[in-house]
């Protein structure tokens, strides 16, 4: 069996171990984070990436990523533990969180979204629509007609409306869709 380069030992303080074990036991801990925590706890016991990979069900590259991230951040975590012990849990939680990704640029501006939501609050009859309540199809059509957006799907309009308000309106803004 060919062995790879010797792995760097993973160190952990008592307080850090306590926090990691709490995350591992908590039912509210997202599974992805629990697996990452487990990587560190197993690495501390001296297990290699291949063994950890088999036990946890992550590929070796992922195991290596989380091992390296812990090793890189260990000194910073020790400083936090010494200087601001109450912040240790948040620091560890942030360490195991995904780094935000850029993704595709937004298709619609915040102003366009607000205008579409405002349109949904208007009476459809004021826009010469022969309906009493807006449907997502009618809203999409009216938003394009008014030049708010060049093109938009009724599903996207629905997503904007679903996430748009902090309170539910007292009356339904949209008509119920009937089976066609």
mmCIF file of C-alpha atoms in Angstrom, residues 14 17 22 54 83-84 89 97-98 106 113 148 152 164 180:
data_model
loop_
_atom_site.group_PDB
_atom_site.id
_atom_site.type_symbol
_atom_site.label_atom_id
_atom_site.label_comp_id
_atom_site.label_asym_id
_atom_site.label_seq_id
_atom_site.Cartn_x
_atom_site.Cartn_y
_atom_site.Cartn_z
ATOM 1 C CA UNK A 14 -10.352 21.343 25.861
ATOM 2 C CA UNK A 17 -13.369 19.957 21.995
ATOM 3 C CA UNK A 22 -21.876 19.981 21.547
ATOM 4 C CA UNK A 54 -14.811 5.957 4.907
ATOM 5 C CA UNK A 83 -9.438 36.873 24.820
ATOM 6 C CA UNK A 84 -13.174 36.439 24.086
ATOM 7 C CA UNK A 89 -18.772 28.895 19.613
ATOM 8 C CA UNK A 97 -19.757 27.362 7.294
ATOM 9 C CA UNK A 98 -19.508 27.442 3.536
ATOM 10 C CA UNK A 106 -28.992 38.964 -10.283
ATOM 11 C CA UNK A 113 -38.837 43.559 -7.610
ATOM 12 C CA UNK A 148 -40.732 47.311 -15.559
ATOM 13 C CA UNK A 152 -40.273 37.616 -16.674
ATOM 14 C CA UNK A 164 -41.693 39.972 -0.670
ATOM 15 C CA UNK A 180 -57.090 24.002 -16.961
#
